[in-house]
Short mmCIF file of C-alpha atoms in Angstrom, two decimals:
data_model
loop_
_atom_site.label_atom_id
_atom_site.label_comp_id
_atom_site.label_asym_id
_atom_site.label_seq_id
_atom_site.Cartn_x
_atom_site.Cartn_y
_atom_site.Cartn_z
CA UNK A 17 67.99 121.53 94.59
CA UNK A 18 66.55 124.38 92.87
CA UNK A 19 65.45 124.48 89.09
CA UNK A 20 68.15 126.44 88.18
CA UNK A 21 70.95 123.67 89.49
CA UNK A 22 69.11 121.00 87.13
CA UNK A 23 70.60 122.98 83.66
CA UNK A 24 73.83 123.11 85.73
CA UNK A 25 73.53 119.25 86.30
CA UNK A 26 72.18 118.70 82.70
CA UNK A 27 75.53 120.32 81.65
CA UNK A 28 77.53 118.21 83.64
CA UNK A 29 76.12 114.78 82.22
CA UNK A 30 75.21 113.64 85.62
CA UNK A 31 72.58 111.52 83.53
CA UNK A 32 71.17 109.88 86.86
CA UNK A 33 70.71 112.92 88.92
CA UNK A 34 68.78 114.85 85.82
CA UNK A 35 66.49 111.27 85.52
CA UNK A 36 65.44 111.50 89.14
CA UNK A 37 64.32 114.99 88.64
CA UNK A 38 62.28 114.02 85.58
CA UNK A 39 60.70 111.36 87.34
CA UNK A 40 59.63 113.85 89.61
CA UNK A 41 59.16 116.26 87.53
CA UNK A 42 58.00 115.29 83.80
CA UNK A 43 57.39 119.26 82.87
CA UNK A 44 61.48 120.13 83.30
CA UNK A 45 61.96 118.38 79.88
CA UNK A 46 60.07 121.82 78.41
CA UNK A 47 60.63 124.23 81.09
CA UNK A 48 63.26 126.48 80.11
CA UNK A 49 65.72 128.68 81.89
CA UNK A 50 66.10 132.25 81.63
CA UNK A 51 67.89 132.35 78.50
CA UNK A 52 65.31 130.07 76.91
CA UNK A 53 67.53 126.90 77.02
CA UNK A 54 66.05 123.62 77.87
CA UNK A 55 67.60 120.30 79.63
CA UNK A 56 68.75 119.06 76.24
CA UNK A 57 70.18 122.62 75.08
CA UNK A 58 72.47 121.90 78.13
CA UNK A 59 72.88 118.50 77.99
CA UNK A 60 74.32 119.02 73.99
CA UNK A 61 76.44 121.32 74.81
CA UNK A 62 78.06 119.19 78.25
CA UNK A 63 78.16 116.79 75.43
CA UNK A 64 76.19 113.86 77.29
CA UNK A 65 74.80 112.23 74.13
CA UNK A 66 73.36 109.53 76.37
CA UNK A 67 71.01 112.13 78.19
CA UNK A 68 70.42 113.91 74.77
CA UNK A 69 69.14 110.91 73.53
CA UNK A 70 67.17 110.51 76.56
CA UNK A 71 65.88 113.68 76.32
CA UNK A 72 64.51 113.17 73.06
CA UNK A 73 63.17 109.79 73.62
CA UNK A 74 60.96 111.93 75.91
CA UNK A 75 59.65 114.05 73.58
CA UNK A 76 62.56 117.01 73.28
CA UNK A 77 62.22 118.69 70.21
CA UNK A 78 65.39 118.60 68.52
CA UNK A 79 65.56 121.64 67.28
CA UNK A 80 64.39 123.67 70.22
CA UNK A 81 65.54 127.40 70.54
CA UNK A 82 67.07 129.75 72.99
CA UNK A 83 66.71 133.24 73.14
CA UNK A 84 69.38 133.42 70.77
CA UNK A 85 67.80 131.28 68.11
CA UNK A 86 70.57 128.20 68.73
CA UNK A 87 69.36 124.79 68.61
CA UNK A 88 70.98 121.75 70.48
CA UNK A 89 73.11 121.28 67.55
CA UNK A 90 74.31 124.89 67.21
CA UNK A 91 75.63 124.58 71.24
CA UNK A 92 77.06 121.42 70.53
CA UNK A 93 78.88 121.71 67.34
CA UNK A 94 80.47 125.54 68.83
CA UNK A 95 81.76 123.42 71.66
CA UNK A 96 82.70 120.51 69.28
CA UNK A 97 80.70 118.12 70.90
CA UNK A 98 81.75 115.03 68.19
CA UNK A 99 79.47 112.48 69.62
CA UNK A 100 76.37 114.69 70.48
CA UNK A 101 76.79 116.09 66.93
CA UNK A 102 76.73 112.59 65.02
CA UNK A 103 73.27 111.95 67.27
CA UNK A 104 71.44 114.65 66.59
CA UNK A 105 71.90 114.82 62.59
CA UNK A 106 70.76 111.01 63.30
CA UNK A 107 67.65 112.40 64.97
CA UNK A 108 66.96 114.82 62.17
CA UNK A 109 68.37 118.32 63.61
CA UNK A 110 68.47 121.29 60.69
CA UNK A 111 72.04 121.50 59.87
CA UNK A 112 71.42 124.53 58.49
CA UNK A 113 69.33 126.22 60.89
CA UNK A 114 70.82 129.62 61.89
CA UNK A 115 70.86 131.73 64.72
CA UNK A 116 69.87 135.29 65.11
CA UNK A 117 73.08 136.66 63.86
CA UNK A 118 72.45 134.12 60.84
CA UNK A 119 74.92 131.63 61.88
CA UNK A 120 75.11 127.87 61.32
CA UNK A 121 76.62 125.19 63.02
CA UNK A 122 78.93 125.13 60.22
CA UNK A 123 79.94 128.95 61.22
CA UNK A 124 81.16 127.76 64.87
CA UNK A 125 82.83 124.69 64.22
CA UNK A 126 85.12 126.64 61.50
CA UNK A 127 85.82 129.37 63.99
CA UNK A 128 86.37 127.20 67.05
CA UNK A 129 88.85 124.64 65.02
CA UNK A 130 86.30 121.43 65.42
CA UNK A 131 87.96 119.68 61.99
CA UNK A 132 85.91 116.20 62.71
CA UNK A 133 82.86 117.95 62.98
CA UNK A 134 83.16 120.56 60.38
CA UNK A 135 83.51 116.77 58.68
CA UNK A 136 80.07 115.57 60.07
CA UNK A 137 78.11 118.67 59.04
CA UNK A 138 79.54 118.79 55.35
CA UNK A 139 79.16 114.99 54.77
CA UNK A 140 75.10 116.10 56.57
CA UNK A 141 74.71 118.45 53.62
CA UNK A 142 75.76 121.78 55.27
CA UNK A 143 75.45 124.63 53.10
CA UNK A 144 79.18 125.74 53.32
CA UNK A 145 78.84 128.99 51.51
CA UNK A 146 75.80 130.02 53.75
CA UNK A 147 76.11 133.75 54.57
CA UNK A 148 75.14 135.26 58.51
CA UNK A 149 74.06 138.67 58.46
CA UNK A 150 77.68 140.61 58.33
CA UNK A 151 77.91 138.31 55.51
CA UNK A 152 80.62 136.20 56.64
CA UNK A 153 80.83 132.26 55.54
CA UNK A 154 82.58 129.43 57.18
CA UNK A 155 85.07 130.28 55.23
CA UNK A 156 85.70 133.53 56.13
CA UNK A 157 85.25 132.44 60.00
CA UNK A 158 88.02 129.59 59.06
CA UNK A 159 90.58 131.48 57.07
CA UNK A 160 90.57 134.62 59.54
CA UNK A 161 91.62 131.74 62.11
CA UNK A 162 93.61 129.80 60.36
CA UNK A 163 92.60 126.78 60.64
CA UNK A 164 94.35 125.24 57.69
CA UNK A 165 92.18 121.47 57.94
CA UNK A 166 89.31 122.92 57.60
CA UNK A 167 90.16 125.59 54.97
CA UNK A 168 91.39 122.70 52.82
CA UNK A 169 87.93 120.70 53.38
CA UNK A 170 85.73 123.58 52.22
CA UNK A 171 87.58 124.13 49.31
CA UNK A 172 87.05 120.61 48.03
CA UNK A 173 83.42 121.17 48.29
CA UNK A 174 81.00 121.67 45.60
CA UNK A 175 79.05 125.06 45.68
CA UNK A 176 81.96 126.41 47.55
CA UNK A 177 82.46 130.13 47.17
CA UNK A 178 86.13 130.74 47.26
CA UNK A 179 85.86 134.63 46.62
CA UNK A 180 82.49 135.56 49.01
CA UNK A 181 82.85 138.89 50.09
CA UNK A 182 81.22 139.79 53.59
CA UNK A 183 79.43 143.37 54.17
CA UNK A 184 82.57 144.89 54.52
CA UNK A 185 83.85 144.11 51.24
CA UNK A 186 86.30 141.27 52.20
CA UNK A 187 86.80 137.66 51.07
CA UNK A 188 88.32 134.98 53.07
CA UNK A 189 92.06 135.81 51.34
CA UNK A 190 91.65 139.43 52.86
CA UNK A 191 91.24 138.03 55.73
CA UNK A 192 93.99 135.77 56.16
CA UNK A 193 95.79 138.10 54.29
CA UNK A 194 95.38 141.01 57.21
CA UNK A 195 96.17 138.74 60.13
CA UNK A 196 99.30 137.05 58.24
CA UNK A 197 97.83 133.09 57.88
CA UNK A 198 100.42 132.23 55.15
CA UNK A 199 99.56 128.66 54.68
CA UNK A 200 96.03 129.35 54.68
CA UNK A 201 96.49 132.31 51.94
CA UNK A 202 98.27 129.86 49.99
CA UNK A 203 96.06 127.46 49.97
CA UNK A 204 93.23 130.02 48.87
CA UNK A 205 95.18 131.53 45.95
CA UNK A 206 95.56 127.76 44.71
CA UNK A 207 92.09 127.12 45.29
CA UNK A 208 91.60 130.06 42.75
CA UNK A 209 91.20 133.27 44.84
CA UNK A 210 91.09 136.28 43.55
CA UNK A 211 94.10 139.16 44.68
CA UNK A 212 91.95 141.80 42.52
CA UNK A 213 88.84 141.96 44.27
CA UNK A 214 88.56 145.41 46.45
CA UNK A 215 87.25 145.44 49.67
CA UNK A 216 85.09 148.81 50.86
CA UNK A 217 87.75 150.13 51.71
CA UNK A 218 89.54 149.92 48.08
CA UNK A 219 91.91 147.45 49.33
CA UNK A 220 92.91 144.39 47.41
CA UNK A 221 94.34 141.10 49.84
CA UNK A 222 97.56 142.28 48.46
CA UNK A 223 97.19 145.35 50.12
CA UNK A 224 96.77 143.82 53.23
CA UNK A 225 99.85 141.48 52.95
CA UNK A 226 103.23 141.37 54.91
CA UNK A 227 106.31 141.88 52.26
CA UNK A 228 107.03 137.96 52.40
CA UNK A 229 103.29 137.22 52.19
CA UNK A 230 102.39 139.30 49.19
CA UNK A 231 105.78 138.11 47.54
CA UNK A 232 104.88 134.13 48.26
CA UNK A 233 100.88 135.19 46.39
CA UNK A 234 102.39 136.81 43.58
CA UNK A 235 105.04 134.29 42.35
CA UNK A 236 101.90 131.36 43.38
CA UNK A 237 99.48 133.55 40.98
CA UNK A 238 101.78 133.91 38.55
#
């Protein structure tokens, strides 16, 4: 089996196979791959928490980095890996660490839907207003989605930014405004968003609105 295949088997949980190769091997646990990714980047994101833990009992850094500045917990929480998640918080990973793009954890689970673990990182102190470098917050990732769940969790936390504006001017109501997420641009006007505010492009979330939609905000705002 070449070194490549033990990533590939790392990914695939086959906890007994990747042990074997250790044995053999103790210097796979830091070799990486060509993107930078070690065993347990792969193992989090196959969401094996059994050979994550493993991993680290080994000496793993838990926050090890890839070439694009993702830790375990980053992979894992993107493919809303619940249980792999809840371990490495556990074990001390930087909820807030962020990629190269200035992403969180926090970012991926809002934009891929993961509601329990959206749960896990808030309840782990996850900055939810945190910005990456277009300047777009969970929220913004969450309301241009429309994942309603999670929408409804940020908004009940403190520090929570309900009018952020990314680097093109928008908040999160612009945004689920322009791709027509009714319930979730309800739930932001109630949560006290602003239908002023004027992206770059001198456009209010109003502007953006179907008929029905900007009808539904103004009588909510009003």
């Amino acid at each position: 089996m070449s070194i490549g295949s033990v990533y590939e088997t790392a990914y695939r949980g086959d906890f007994n196979q990747v042990k074997v190769k250790i044995d053999a091997d103790s210097s796979l646990i830091s070799t990486p791959d060509e993107n930078k990714r070690l065993l347990i980047h792969w193992a989090a994101l196959g969401g094996n928490e059994n050979l994550v833990d493993y991993l680290l009992d080994l000496g793993s850094v838990v926050d090890a980095l890839d070439d694009t500045n993702s830790t375990p917990l980053i992979l894992a929480a993107s493919a809303g890996r619940l249980e792999v998640v809840r371990l490495l918080i556990g074990k001390g990973a930087n909820v807030n660490h962020k990629t190269s793009r200035g992403q969180t954890s926090l970012h991926y689970a809002c934009s891929k839907g993961h509601r329990e673990v959206v749960k896990l990182l808030i309840e782990a102190d996850a900055i939810v207003s945190e910005a990456d470098v277009l300047g777009a917050t969970p929220l913004h990732r969450a309301a241009a989605q429309g994942r309603m769940e999670i929408v409804e969790m940020l908004t009940k936390c403190p520090h929570f930014k309900v009018d952020a504006c990314d680097s093109t001017g928008n908040t999160a109501l612009h945004l689920s405004c322009e791709e027509d997420r009714e319930a979730v641009a309800c739930l932001l006007v109630k949560a006290g968003a602003s239908l002023e505010i004027q992206n770059k492009e001198k456009k209010t979330p109003l502007d953006l609105c179907s008929n029905k939609l900007r009808q539904l905000l103004i009588n909510l705002s009003s």
